[in-house]
mmCIF file of C-alpha atoms in Angstrom:
data_model
loop_
_atom_site.group_PDB
_atom_site.id
_atom_site.type_symbol
_atom_site.label_atom_id
_atom_site.label_comp_id
_atom_site.label_asym_id
_atom_site.label_seq_id
_atom_site.Cartn_x
_atom_site.Cartn_y
_atom_site.Cartn_z
ATOM 1 C CA MET A 1 9.697 17.192 -11.305
ATOM 2 C CA ALA A 2 13.154 16.759 -9.806
ATOM 3 C CA LYS A 3 13.459 13.930 -7.328
ATOM 4 C CA ARG A 4 13.657 15.114 -3.743
ATOM 5 C CA PRO A 5 15.898 13.600 -1.063
ATOM 6 C CA PRO A 6 14.138 11.216 1.330
ATOM 7 C CA LYS A 7 12.400 13.051 4.129
ATOM 8 C CA SER A 8 14.570 11.422 6.784
ATOM 9 C CA THR A 9 17.681 13.137 5.370
ATOM 10 C CA ARG A 10 16.165 16.614 5.614
ATOM 11 C CA SER A 11 16.200 18.684 8.791
ATOM 12 C CA LYS A 12 13.147 18.564 11.016
ATOM 13 C CA ARG A 13 11.984 21.210 13.452
ATOM 14 C CA ARG A 14 11.248 19.820 16.901
ATOM 15 C CA ARG A 15 7.904 20.871 18.381
ATOM 16 C CA ALA A 16 6.576 19.831 21.753
ATOM 17 C CA PRO A 17 3.883 17.201 21.090
ATOM 18 C CA ILE A 18 0.394 17.453 22.508
ATOM 19 C CA VAL A 19 -2.593 15.177 22.054
ATOM 20 C CA SER A 20 -6.272 16.044 21.686
ATOM 21 C CA ALA A 21 -9.212 13.750 22.356
ATOM 22 C CA VAL A 22 -12.348 15.588 21.253
ATOM 23 C CA HIS A 23 -15.750 14.043 21.952
ATOM 24 C CA HIS A 24 -19.222 15.330 21.149
ATOM 25 C CA SER A 25 -22.268 13.094 21.007
ATOM 26 C CA SER A 26 -24.260 15.229 18.565
ATOM 27 C CA MET A 27 -21.643 16.945 16.367
ATOM 28 C CA ALA A 28 -21.265 15.613 12.813
ATOM 29 C CA ALA A 29 -18.043 13.697 12.114
ATOM 30 C CA PRO A 30 -16.467 16.257 9.712
ATOM 31 C CA ALA A 31 -16.959 19.129 12.164
ATOM 32 C CA LEU A 32 -15.623 17.044 15.036
ATOM 33 C CA LEU A 33 -12.555 16.159 12.962
ATOM 34 C CA GLU A 34 -11.925 19.864 12.372
ATOM 35 C CA ALA A 35 -12.196 20.568 16.101
ATOM 36 C CA SER A 36 -9.746 17.797 16.884
ATOM 37 C CA LEU A 37 -7.181 19.069 14.393
ATOM 38 C CA LYS A 38 -7.401 22.571 15.823
ATOM 39 C CA ALA A 39 -7.045 21.329 19.407
ATOM 40 C CA ALA A 40 -3.943 19.309 18.511
ATOM 41 C CA ASP A 41 -2.220 22.224 16.729
ATOM 42 C CA PHE A 42 -2.307 20.364 13.424
ATOM 43 C CA TRP A 43 -2.260 23.508 11.310
ATOM 44 C CA ASP A 44 0.685 24.945 13.226
ATOM 45 C CA HIS A 45 2.662 21.743 12.660
ATOM 46 C CA LEU A 46 1.779 21.704 8.971
ATOM 47 C CA HIS A 47 2.717 25.337 8.338
ATOM 48 C CA ALA A 48 5.940 24.950 10.337
ATOM 49 C CA SER A 49 6.923 22.047 8.075
ATOM 50 C CA LEU A 50 6.010 24.127 5.029
ATOM 51 C CA ALA A 51 8.186 27.009 6.204
ATOM 52 C CA GLU A 52 11.083 24.661 6.915
ATOM 53 C CA SER A 53 10.820 23.144 3.438
ATOM 54 C CA LYS A 54 11.112 26.598 1.811
ATOM 55 C CA GLN A 55 8.485 25.580 -0.753
ATOM 56 C CA SER A 56 5.147 27.001 -1.746
ATOM 57 C CA ALA A 57 2.005 25.302 -0.495
ATOM 58 C CA GLU A 58 1.246 24.316 -4.110
ATOM 59 C CA ASP A 59 4.514 22.338 -4.351
ATOM 60 C CA PHE A 60 4.369 20.817 -0.861
ATOM 61 C CA ARG A 61 3.518 17.112 -1.107
ATOM 62 C CA ILE A 62 1.211 15.651 1.547
ATOM 63 C CA LEU A 63 0.563 11.928 1.874
ATOM 64 C CA ILE A 64 -2.395 10.577 3.862
ATOM 65 C CA LYS A 65 -2.085 6.960 5.024
ATOM 66 C CA PRO A 66 -5.568 5.763 6.071
ATOM 67 C CA ASP A 67 -6.440 2.311 7.339
ATOM 68 C CA MET A 68 -7.958 0.529 4.327
ATOM 69 C CA GLY A 69 -8.638 -2.706 6.193
ATOM 70 C CA HIS A 70 -12.257 -2.706 4.990
ATOM 71 C CA PHE A 71 -14.058 -5.679 3.516
ATOM 72 C CA SER A 72 -17.154 -3.732 2.452
ATOM 73 C CA ALA A 73 -18.145 -0.142 1.772
ATOM 74 C CA SER A 74 -20.055 0.149 5.058
ATOM 75 C CA SER A 75 -17.400 -1.516 7.215
ATOM 76 C CA THR A 76 -16.010 0.154 10.348
ATOM 77 C CA LEU A 77 -12.777 -1.851 10.051
ATOM 78 C CA GLY A 78 -10.966 1.058 8.384
ATOM 79 C CA THR A 79 -10.821 4.846 8.271
ATOM 80 C CA ASP A 80 -14.010 6.390 6.911
ATOM 81 C CA PRO A 81 -13.280 7.592 3.316
ATOM 82 C CA VAL A 82 -15.696 10.496 3.841
ATOM 83 C CA LEU A 83 -13.385 11.820 6.553
ATOM 84 C CA VAL A 84 -10.262 11.363 4.449
ATOM 85 C CA GLU A 85 -11.851 13.332 1.608
ATOM 86 C CA HIS A 86 -12.987 16.009 4.044
ATOM 87 C CA LEU A 87 -9.391 16.329 5.258
ATOM 88 C CA ILE A 88 -8.259 16.761 1.642
ATOM 89 C CA ASP A 89 -10.791 19.573 1.227
ATOM 90 C CA LEU A 90 -9.530 21.239 4.421
ATOM 91 C CA LEU A 91 -5.957 21.048 3.128
ATOM 92 C CA ALA A 92 -6.990 22.445 -0.246
ATOM 93 C CA ALA A 93 -8.658 25.387 1.475
ATOM 94 C CA GLU A 94 -5.255 26.178 3.004
ATOM 95 C CA GLY A 95 -3.583 26.093 -0.418
ATOM 96 C CA PHE A 96 -2.208 22.543 -0.333
ATOM 97 C CA SER A 97 -3.133 20.995 -3.664
ATOM 98 C CA GLN A 98 -0.640 18.105 -3.867
ATOM 99 C CA VAL A 99 -2.361 15.622 -1.589
ATOM 100 C CA ALA A 100 -2.445 11.861 -2.196
ATOM 101 C CA VAL A 101 -3.914 8.881 -0.353
ATOM 102 C CA ALA A 102 -1.778 5.764 0.008
ATOM 103 C CA ASP A 103 -1.798 2.298 1.530
ATOM 104 C CA GLY A 104 0.095 -0.953 1.055
ATOM 105 C CA LEU A 105 -1.132 -4.411 0.137
ATOM 106 C CA ASP A 106 -2.429 -6.439 3.042
ATOM 107 C CA GLU A 107 -2.345 -10.180 3.619
ATOM 108 C CA ALA A 108 -5.932 -10.574 2.448
ATOM 109 C CA ASP A 109 -4.603 -9.857 -1.056
ATOM 110 C CA MET A 110 -2.999 -13.310 -0.943
ATOM 111 C CA TRP A 111 -6.319 -15.139 -0.694
ATOM 112 C CA LEU A 112 -9.030 -12.703 -1.850
ATOM 113 C CA ASP A 113 -9.652 -11.089 -5.228
ATOM 114 C CA ASN A 114 -9.994 -7.314 -5.684
ATOM 115 C CA ARG A 115 -7.605 -6.327 -2.878
ATOM 116 C CA GLU A 116 -5.268 -4.245 -5.023
ATOM 117 C CA VAL A 117 -5.008 -0.810 -3.441
ATOM 118 C CA MET A 118 -6.653 1.056 -6.324
ATOM 119 C CA ILE A 119 -9.527 -1.440 -6.606
ATOM 120 C CA LEU A 120 -10.046 -1.617 -2.848
ATOM 121 C CA ALA A 121 -10.128 2.161 -2.558
ATOM 122 C CA ASP A 122 -12.897 2.333 -5.150
ATOM 123 C CA LEU A 123 -14.846 -0.494 -3.523
ATOM 124 C CA VAL A 124 -14.881 1.070 -0.053
ATOM 125 C CA GLY A 125 -15.881 4.556 -1.129
ATOM 126 C CA TYR A 126 -12.903 6.629 -2.270
ATOM 127 C CA ARG A 127 -14.049 8.619 -5.313
ATOM 128 C CA PHE A 128 -10.748 10.235 -6.421
ATOM 129 C CA VAL A 129 -12.504 13.628 -6.341
ATOM 130 C CA THR A 130 -13.691 15.214 -3.102
ATOM 131 C CA PRO A 131 -17.164 16.716 -2.575
ATOM 132 C CA ALA A 132 -15.574 20.154 -3.089
ATOM 133 C CA GLY A 133 -14.117 19.070 -6.425
ATOM 134 C CA HIS A 134 -10.485 18.465 -5.464
ATOM 135 C CA SER A 135 -8.945 15.472 -7.232
ATOM 136 C CA TYR A 136 -6.428 13.184 -5.532
ATOM 137 C CA ASP A 137 -4.390 10.101 -6.390
ATOM 138 C CA ILE A 138 -4.517 6.691 -4.725
ATOM 139 C CA LEU A 139 -0.989 5.290 -4.367
ATOM 140 C CA ASN A 140 0.295 1.808 -3.574
ATOM 141 C CA LEU A 141 2.974 1.752 -0.870
ATOM 142 C CA SER A 142 4.009 -1.734 -1.997
ATOM 143 C CA GLU A 143 5.251 -0.285 -5.302
ATOM 144 C CA ASP A 144 8.007 2.100 -6.434
ATOM 145 C CA LEU A 145 10.357 0.782 -3.768
ATOM 146 C CA GLU A 146 13.853 1.922 -2.895
ATOM 147 C CA GLU A 147 16.251 1.265 -0.044
ATOM 148 C CA ALA A 148 15.028 2.969 3.101
ATOM 149 C CA PRO A 149 17.254 4.885 5.557
ATOM 150 C CA PHE A 150 17.614 2.091 8.105
ATOM 151 C CA PRO A 151 21.251 1.828 9.234
ATOM 152 C CA ALA A 152 23.360 -1.314 9.324
ATOM 153 C CA GLY A 153 22.504 -3.449 12.316
ATOM 154 C CA ASN A 154 18.946 -2.136 12.531
ATOM 155 C CA THR A 155 16.074 -4.619 12.529
ATOM 156 C CA LEU A 156 14.942 -3.267 9.148
ATOM 157 C CA ALA A 157 18.422 -2.812 7.647
ATOM 158 C CA ASN A 158 18.361 -3.339 3.857
ATOM 159 C CA SER A 159 14.562 -3.056 3.821
ATOM 160 C CA GLN A 160 12.766 -1.020 1.200
ATOM 161 C CA LEU A 161 9.957 1.516 1.416
ATOM 162 C CA SER A 162 7.908 3.228 -1.261
ATOM 163 C CA THR A 163 9.268 6.458 -2.684
ATOM 164 C CA HIS A 164 5.750 7.837 -2.185
ATOM 165 C CA TRP A 165 6.346 7.676 1.575
ATOM 166 C CA LEU A 166 10.038 8.553 1.578
ATOM 167 C CA GLU A 167 9.674 11.675 -0.582
ATOM 168 C CA ALA A 168 6.481 13.100 0.915
ATOM 169 C CA ASP A 169 6.956 16.454 2.611
ATOM 170 C CA PHE A 170 4.301 15.775 5.252
ATOM 171 C CA ARG A 171 2.923 12.365 6.212
ATOM 172 C CA ILE A 172 -0.471 11.990 7.889
ATOM 173 C CA ASN A 173 -1.230 8.698 9.618
ATOM 174 C CA PHE A 174 -5.059 8.443 9.664
ATOM 175 C CA ALA A 175 -5.837 5.335 11.697
ATOM 176 C CA LYS A 176 -9.062 3.650 12.771
ATOM 177 C CA ASN A 177 -10.108 3.084 16.373
ATOM 178 C CA LYS A 178 -10.512 -0.666 16.783
ATOM 179 C CA THR A 179 -9.711 -3.519 19.087
ATOM 180 C CA ASP A 180 -7.403 -6.402 18.237
ATOM 181 C CA GLU A 181 -7.498 -9.994 19.459
ATOM 182 C CA ALA A 182 -3.707 -10.235 19.823
ATOM 183 C CA ASP A 183 -2.610 -6.761 20.935
ATOM 184 C CA GLY A 184 -5.754 -5.417 22.584
ATOM 185 C CA PHE A 185 -5.979 -2.455 20.225
ATOM 186 C CA ALA A 186 -4.841 -1.562 16.700
ATOM 187 C CA LEU A 187 -4.444 2.194 16.369
ATOM 188 C CA GLY A 188 -1.891 4.614 14.924
ATOM 189 C CA LEU A 189 1.234 2.520 15.349
ATOM 190 C CA ARG A 190 -0.399 -0.521 13.752
ATOM 191 C CA ASN A 191 -1.498 1.628 10.825
ATOM 192 C CA LEU A 192 2.027 3.026 10.461
ATOM 193 C CA MET A 193 3.432 -0.500 10.198
ATOM 194 C CA HIS A 194 1.344 -0.946 7.068
ATOM 195 C CA ILE A 195 3.692 1.315 5.124
ATOM 196 C CA LEU A 196 5.983 -1.737 5.001
ATOM 197 C CA PRO A 197 5.661 -3.283 1.550
ATOM 198 C CA LEU A 198 5.790 -7.086 1.918
ATOM 199 C CA ARG A 199 2.469 -8.855 1.434
ATOM 200 C CA ALA A 200 3.094 -11.661 3.962
ATOM 201 C CA ARG A 201 3.011 -8.978 6.621
ATOM 202 C CA HIS A 202 2.357 -11.152 9.655
ATOM 203 C CA TYR A 203 5.184 -13.532 8.817
ATOM 204 C CA HIS A 204 7.792 -10.900 7.976
ATOM 205 C CA TYR A 205 7.056 -8.207 10.556
ATOM 206 C CA TYR A 206 5.459 -10.119 13.452
ATOM 207 C CA LEU A 207 7.050 -13.584 13.343
ATOM 208 C CA ARG A 208 10.372 -13.381 11.488
ATOM 209 C CA LEU A 209 11.167 -10.047 13.167
ATOM 210 C CA ARG A 210 10.130 -8.674 16.552
ATOM 211 C CA PRO A 211 7.198 -6.296 15.957
ATOM 212 C CA GLU A 212 8.240 -3.910 18.733
ATOM 213 C CA GLU A 213 11.655 -3.502 17.070
ATOM 214 C CA VAL A 214 10.043 -3.010 13.669
ATOM 215 C CA ALA A 215 7.755 -0.320 15.079
ATOM 216 C CA SER A 216 10.647 1.383 16.867
ATOM 217 C CA SER A 217 12.653 1.486 13.641
ATOM 218 C CA LEU A 218 9.794 3.095 11.729
ATOM 219 C CA LEU A 219 9.276 5.687 14.444
ATOM 220 C CA ARG A 220 12.943 6.653 14.345
ATOM 221 C CA TYR A 221 13.746 6.517 10.630
ATOM 222 C CA ALA A 222 10.466 6.796 8.662
ATOM 223 C CA PRO A 223 7.854 8.346 10.955
ATOM 224 C CA ALA A 224 4.562 10.039 10.237
ATOM 225 C CA ASP A 225 4.393 13.762 10.945
ATOM 226 C CA PHE A 226 0.905 13.643 12.400
ATOM 227 C CA THR A 227 -1.520 10.951 13.558
ATOM 228 C CA ILE A 228 -5.311 11.079 13.602
ATOM 229 C CA ILE A 229 -7.454 8.273 15.022
ATOM 230 C CA ASP A 230 -10.966 8.033 13.593
ATOM 231 C CA ALA A 231 -13.008 7.028 16.639
ATOM 232 C CA TYR A 232 -16.273 8.578 15.512
ATOM 233 C CA GLN A 233 -17.605 5.097 14.930
ATOM 234 C CA SER A 234 -15.244 2.509 16.376
ATOM 235 C CA ASN A 235 -14.972 -1.231 15.850
ATOM 236 C CA HIS A 236 -14.893 -3.398 18.951
ATOM 237 C CA GLY A 237 -15.235 -6.941 20.243
ATOM 238 C CA SER A 238 -12.884 -9.913 20.455
ATOM 239 C CA GLN A 239 -11.995 -9.670 16.733
ATOM 240 C CA GLY A 240 -12.115 -5.928 16.189
ATOM 241 C CA SER A 241 -9.433 -6.007 13.470
ATOM 242 C CA ARG A 242 -11.257 -8.621 11.385
ATOM 243 C CA HIS A 243 -14.982 -8.607 12.136
ATOM 244 C CA HIS A 244 -17.386 -5.703 11.501
ATOM 245 C CA ASN A 245 -18.786 -4.782 14.923
ATOM 246 C CA PRO A 246 -19.421 -1.023 15.151
ATOM 247 C CA ILE A 247 -19.934 1.068 18.260
ATOM 248 C CA ASP A 248 -20.678 4.812 18.311
ATOM 249 C CA THR A 249 -17.947 6.627 20.258
ATOM 250 C CA HIS A 250 -18.091 10.105 18.620
ATOM 251 C CA THR A 251 -14.422 10.942 19.253
ATOM 252 C CA PHE A 252 -11.299 11.939 17.347
ATOM 253 C CA ILE A 253 -7.791 11.640 18.772
ATOM 254 C CA ALA A 254 -4.952 13.599 17.178
ATOM 255 C CA SER A 255 -1.283 14.261 17.882
ATOM 256 C CA SER A 256 2.075 14.836 16.236
ATOM 257 C CA ASP A 257 3.263 11.894 18.374
ATOM 258 C CA VAL A 258 1.741 8.545 17.416
ATOM 259 C CA LEU A 259 2.632 7.017 20.792
ATOM 260 C CA LEU A 260 0.733 9.765 22.630
ATOM 261 C CA ALA A 261 -2.258 9.258 20.353
ATOM 262 C CA ASP A 262 -2.221 5.494 20.917
ATOM 263 C CA TRP A 263 -1.754 5.912 24.672
ATOM 264 C CA VAL A 264 -4.864 8.108 24.898
ATOM 265 C CA GLY A 265 -6.742 5.718 22.617
ATOM 266 C CA ALA A 266 -5.847 2.803 24.883
ATOM 267 C CA LEU A 267 -6.968 4.767 27.958
ATOM 268 C CA LYS A 268 -10.270 5.621 26.284
ATOM 269 C CA MET A 269 -10.780 1.929 25.523
ATOM 270 C CA GLY A 270 -10.074 1.046 29.141
#
């Protein structure tokens, strides 16, 4: 397959962003996810991007970036793999067959075994084939790096990103709803920052650089096309990003604008 230009160099149709926050105490998670996507005009955004690309749905490459911050298969620290696979089945039903799941290495890989992206995905419940029989790849966003489109003088100038992210035609940021001891909450924008490839993430992107400038650079030059926050079962408490502490909230938040999604998530958290 011929290499495509990075997404940031291709034209992008501007659509007015909206945000949906769909809650239902008795609806199953997959059905509630579908309702949230519909309310946030997800399918309109996706088909508009397809039309702009002038490709067929079969050739259109979609990348899903879930939060894989799990430490066990039953953990609520990351996006539920069942929901990610359900999303893949929904996309396949619309004719989109080139869908992959991707995440980068996290800092736990520096002091724990079995944190490679492929191994971790298997451990926490990704099965590489959906319940409807659609196969998908697990990709490592800390590999296959090339210079990213950050201009000279930018906080991330001369930084690299994975070609998996740069060349995807449509990027879905599928975050988890959880609290954080430092920032109060860790939602879509925090998940987006995990496309950055360096393993010593806290040092490079939170201490050596200013995290708000890093986030701003990603939003401008390497953004996601759509953000979903899995708040069906949230993770809360004083260490919500590190300690399994589930709470049933039966909600999904979705938007083409990650800041809108996070803003609503923060309001819902109080």
